CSV table of C-alpha atoms in Angstrom, one decimal:
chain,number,residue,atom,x,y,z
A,1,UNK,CA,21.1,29.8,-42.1
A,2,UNK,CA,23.2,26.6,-41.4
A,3,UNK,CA,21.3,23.6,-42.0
A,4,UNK,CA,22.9,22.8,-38.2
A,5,UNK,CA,20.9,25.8,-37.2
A,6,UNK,CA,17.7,24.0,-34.8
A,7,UNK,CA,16.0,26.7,-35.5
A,8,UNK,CA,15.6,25.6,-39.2
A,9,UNK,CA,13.4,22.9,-38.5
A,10,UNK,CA,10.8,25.3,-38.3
A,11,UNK,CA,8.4,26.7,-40.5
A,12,UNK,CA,8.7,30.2,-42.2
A,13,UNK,CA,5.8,31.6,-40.2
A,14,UNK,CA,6.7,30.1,-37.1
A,15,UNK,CA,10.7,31.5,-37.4
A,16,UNK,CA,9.0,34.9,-37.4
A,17,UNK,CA,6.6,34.1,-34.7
A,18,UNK,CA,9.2,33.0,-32.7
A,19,UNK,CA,11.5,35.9,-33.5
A,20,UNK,CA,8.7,38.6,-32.8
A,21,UNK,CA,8.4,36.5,-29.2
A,22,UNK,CA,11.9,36.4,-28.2
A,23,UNK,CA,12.1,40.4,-29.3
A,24,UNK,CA,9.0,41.2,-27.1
A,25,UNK,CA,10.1,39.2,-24.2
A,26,UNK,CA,14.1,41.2,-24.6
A,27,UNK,CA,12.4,44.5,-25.0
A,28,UNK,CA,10.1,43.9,-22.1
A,29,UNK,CA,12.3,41.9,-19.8
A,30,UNK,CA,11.4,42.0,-16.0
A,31,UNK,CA,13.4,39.5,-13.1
A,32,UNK,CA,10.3,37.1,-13.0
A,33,UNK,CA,8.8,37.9,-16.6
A,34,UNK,CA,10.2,34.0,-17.8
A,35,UNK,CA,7.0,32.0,-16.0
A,36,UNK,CA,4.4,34.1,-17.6
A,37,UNK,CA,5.1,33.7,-20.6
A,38,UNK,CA,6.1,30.3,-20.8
A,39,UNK,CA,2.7,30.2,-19.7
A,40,UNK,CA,1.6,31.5,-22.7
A,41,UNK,CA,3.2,29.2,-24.6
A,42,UNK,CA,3.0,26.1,-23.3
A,43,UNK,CA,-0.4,25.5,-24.9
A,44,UNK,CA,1.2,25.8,-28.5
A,45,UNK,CA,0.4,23.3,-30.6
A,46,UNK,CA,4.1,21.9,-31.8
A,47,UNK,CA,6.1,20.4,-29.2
A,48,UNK,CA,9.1,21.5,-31.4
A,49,UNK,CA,8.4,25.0,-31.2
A,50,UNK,CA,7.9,25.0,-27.3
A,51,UNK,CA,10.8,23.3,-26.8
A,52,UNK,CA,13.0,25.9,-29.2
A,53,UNK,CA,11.3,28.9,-28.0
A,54,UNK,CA,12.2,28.0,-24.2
A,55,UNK,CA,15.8,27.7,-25.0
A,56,UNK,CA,16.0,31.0,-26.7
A,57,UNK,CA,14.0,32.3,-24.0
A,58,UNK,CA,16.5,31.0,-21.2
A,59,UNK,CA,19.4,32.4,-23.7
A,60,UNK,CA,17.7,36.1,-23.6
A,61,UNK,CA,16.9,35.8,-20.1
A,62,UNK,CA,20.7,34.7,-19.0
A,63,UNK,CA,22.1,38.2,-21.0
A,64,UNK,CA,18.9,40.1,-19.0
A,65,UNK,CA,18.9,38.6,-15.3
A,66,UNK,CA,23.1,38.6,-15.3
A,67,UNK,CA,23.4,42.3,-16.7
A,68,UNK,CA,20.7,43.1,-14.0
A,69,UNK,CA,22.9,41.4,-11.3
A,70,UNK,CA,20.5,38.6,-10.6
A,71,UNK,CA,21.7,36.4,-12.7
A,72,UNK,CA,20.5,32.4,-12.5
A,73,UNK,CA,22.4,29.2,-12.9
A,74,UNK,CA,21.1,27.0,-15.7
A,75,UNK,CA,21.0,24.2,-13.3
A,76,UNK,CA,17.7,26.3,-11.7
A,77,UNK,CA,16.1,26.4,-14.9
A,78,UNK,CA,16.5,22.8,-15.2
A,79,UNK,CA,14.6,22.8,-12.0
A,80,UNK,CA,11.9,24.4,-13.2
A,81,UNK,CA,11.7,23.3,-16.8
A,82,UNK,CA,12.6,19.5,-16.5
A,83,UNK,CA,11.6,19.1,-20.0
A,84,UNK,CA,15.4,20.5,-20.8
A,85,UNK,CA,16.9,17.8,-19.4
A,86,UNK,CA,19.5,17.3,-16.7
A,87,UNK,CA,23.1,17.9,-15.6
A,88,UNK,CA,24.4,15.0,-18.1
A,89,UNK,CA,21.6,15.8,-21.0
A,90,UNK,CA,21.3,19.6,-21.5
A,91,UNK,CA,21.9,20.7,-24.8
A,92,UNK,CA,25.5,22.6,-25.0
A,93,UNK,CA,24.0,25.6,-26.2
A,94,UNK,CA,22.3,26.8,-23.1
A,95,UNK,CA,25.7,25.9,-20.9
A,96,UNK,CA,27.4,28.1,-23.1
A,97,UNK,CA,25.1,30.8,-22.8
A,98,UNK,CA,25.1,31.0,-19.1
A,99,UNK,CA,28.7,30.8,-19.4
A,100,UNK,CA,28.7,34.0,-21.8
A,101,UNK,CA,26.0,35.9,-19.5
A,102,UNK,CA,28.2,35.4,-16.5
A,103,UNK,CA,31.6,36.2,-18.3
A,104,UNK,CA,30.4,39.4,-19.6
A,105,UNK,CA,30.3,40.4,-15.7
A,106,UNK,CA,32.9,38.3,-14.5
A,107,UNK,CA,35.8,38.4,-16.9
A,108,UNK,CA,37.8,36.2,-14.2
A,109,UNK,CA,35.4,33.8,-14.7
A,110,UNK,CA,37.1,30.3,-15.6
A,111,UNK,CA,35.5,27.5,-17.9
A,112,UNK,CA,37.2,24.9,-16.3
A,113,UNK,CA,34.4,25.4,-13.3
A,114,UNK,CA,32.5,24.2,-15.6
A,115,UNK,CA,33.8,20.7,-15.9
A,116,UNK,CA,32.6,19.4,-12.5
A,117,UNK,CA,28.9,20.7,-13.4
A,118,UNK,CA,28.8,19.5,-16.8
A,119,UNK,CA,30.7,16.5,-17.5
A,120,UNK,CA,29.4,15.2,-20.7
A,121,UNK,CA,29.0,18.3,-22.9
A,122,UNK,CA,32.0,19.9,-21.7
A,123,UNK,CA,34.3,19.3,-24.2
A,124,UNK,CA,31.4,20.2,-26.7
A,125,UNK,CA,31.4,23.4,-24.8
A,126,UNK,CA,35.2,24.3,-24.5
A,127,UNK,CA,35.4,23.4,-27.8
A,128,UNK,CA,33.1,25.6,-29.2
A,129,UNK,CA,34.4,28.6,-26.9
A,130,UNK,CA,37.9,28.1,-28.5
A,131,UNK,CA,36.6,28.5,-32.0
A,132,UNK,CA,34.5,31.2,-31.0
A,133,UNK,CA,37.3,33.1,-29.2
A,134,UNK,CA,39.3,32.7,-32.8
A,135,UNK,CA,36.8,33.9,-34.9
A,136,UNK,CA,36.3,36.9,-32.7
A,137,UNK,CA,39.8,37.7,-32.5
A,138,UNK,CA,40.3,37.1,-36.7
A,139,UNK,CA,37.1,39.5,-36.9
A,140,UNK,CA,38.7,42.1,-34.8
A,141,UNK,CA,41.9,42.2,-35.9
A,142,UNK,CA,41.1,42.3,-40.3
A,143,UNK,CA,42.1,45.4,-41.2
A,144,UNK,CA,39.6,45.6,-44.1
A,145,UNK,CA,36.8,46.1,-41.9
A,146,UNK,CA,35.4,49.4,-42.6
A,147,UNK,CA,34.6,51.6,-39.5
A,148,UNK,CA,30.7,50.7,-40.0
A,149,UNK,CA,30.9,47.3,-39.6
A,150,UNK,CA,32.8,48.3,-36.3
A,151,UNK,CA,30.4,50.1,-35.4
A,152,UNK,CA,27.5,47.4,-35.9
A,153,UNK,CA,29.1,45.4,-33.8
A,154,UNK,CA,28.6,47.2,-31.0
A,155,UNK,CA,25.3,48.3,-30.8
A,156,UNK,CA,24.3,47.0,-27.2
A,157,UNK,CA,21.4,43.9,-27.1
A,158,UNK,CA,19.5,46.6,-25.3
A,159,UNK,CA,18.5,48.1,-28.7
A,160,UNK,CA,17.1,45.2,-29.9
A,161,UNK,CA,13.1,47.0,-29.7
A,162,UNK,CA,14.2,49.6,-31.7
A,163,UNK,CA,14.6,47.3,-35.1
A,164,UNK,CA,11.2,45.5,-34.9
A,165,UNK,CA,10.6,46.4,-38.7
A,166,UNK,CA,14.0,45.3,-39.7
A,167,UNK,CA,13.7,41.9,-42.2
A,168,UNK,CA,16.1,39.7,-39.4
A,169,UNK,CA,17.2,40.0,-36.7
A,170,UNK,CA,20.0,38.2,-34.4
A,171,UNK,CA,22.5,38.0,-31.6
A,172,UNK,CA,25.6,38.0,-31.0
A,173,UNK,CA,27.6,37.0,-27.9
A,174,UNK,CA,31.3,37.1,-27.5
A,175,UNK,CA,33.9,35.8,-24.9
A,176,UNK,CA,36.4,37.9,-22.9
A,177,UNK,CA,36.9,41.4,-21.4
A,178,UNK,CA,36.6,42.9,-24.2
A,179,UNK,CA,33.8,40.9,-25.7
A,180,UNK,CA,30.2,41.5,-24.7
A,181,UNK,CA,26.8,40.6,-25.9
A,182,UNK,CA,26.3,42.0,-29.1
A,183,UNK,CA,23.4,42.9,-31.7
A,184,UNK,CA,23.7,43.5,-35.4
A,185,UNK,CA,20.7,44.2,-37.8
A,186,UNK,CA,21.3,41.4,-39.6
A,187,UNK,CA,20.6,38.1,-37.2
A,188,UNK,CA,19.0,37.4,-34.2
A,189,UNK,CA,18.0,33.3,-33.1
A,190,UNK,CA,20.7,31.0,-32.0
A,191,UNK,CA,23.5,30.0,-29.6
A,192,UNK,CA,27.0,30.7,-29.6
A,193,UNK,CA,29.1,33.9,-29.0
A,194,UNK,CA,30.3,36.1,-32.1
A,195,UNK,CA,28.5,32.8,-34.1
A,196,UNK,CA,26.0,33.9,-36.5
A,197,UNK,CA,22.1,33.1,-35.5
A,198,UNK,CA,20.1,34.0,-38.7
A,199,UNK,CA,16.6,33.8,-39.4
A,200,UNK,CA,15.7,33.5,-43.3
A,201,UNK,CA,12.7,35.8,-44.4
């Protein structure tokens, strides 16, 4: 895990708790399922947790709600978690995630829209798209990768109940038309799309 990673602030114990969390909320997903469970958690003893385990639940429930074709904007959950900040102070991470939630339906979707909405992080966020965009394409087009690893990188985020007893778990989300949200056995927390999000056992 890269010591950038927020996540690695945490505890052992509470990565996991938070990784079992965030695969129970994907695996039972429902339109309005966010609330309740924040509800659950907002009693939790480390404000550092709360405030990590929100994000990664917004993340998970941009894929969900968008895929479902009710997709939110992140300035509604701004609305309704103030604690994450405003227009000007929202960490990066969760613009780009409603960016990659919406472009995997709307492939015409532009990133300069996002400019107007986001003034301050935006070159944070276009920066990290551009990198993200040449990683993918560098991944895609290395003709050593064997047909497995092809494979794996397809298996749809909707399988993500189905490897509860792997070690780690983690996402991955990619950019473009022919880039989609993407699982692999091998990571799970994070933000970024075809960026590695890795919890450490």
């Amino acid at each position: 895990m890269s010591s950038a990673d927020p996540n690695a602030i945490l505890e052992v114990a509470e990565r996991n708790e938070l990784e079992a969390i965030l695969m129970e909320f994907d695996a039972t997903w429902e339109p309005k399922s966010l609330p309740s469970l924040w509800q659950r958690l907002a009693s939790y003893p480390n404000p550092t947790f709360r405030h990590l385990a929100l994000r990664e639940l917004i993340k998970v429930d941009f894929q969900r709600s968008w895929s479902a074709g009710n997709g939110r904007l992140l300035n509604e959950y701004l609305t309704s978690f103030p604690e994450l900040g405003n227009n000007e102070s929202v960490a990066p991470d969760l613009i780009l995630a409603e960016y990659e939630a919406r472009k995997s339906v709307d492939p015409t979707l532009d990133l300069a829209s996002y400019e107007s909405r986001f003034p301050v992080q935006f070159a944070a966020v276009k920066d990290r798209v551009g990198k993200l965009l040449d990683s993918a394409v560098d991944d895609s087009s290395n003709p050593k990768r064997t047909e497995q690893e092809v494979g794996q990188a397809s298996i749809d985020t909707s399988r993500v109940d189905q490897l509860r007893d792997t070690p780690s778990i983690s996402f991955y989300f990619t950019l473009s038309s022919c880039c989609q949200s993407r699982l692999s056995s091998s990571q799970y927390l994070g933000g970024g799309c075809a960026e590695q999000r890795k919890i450490s056992r």
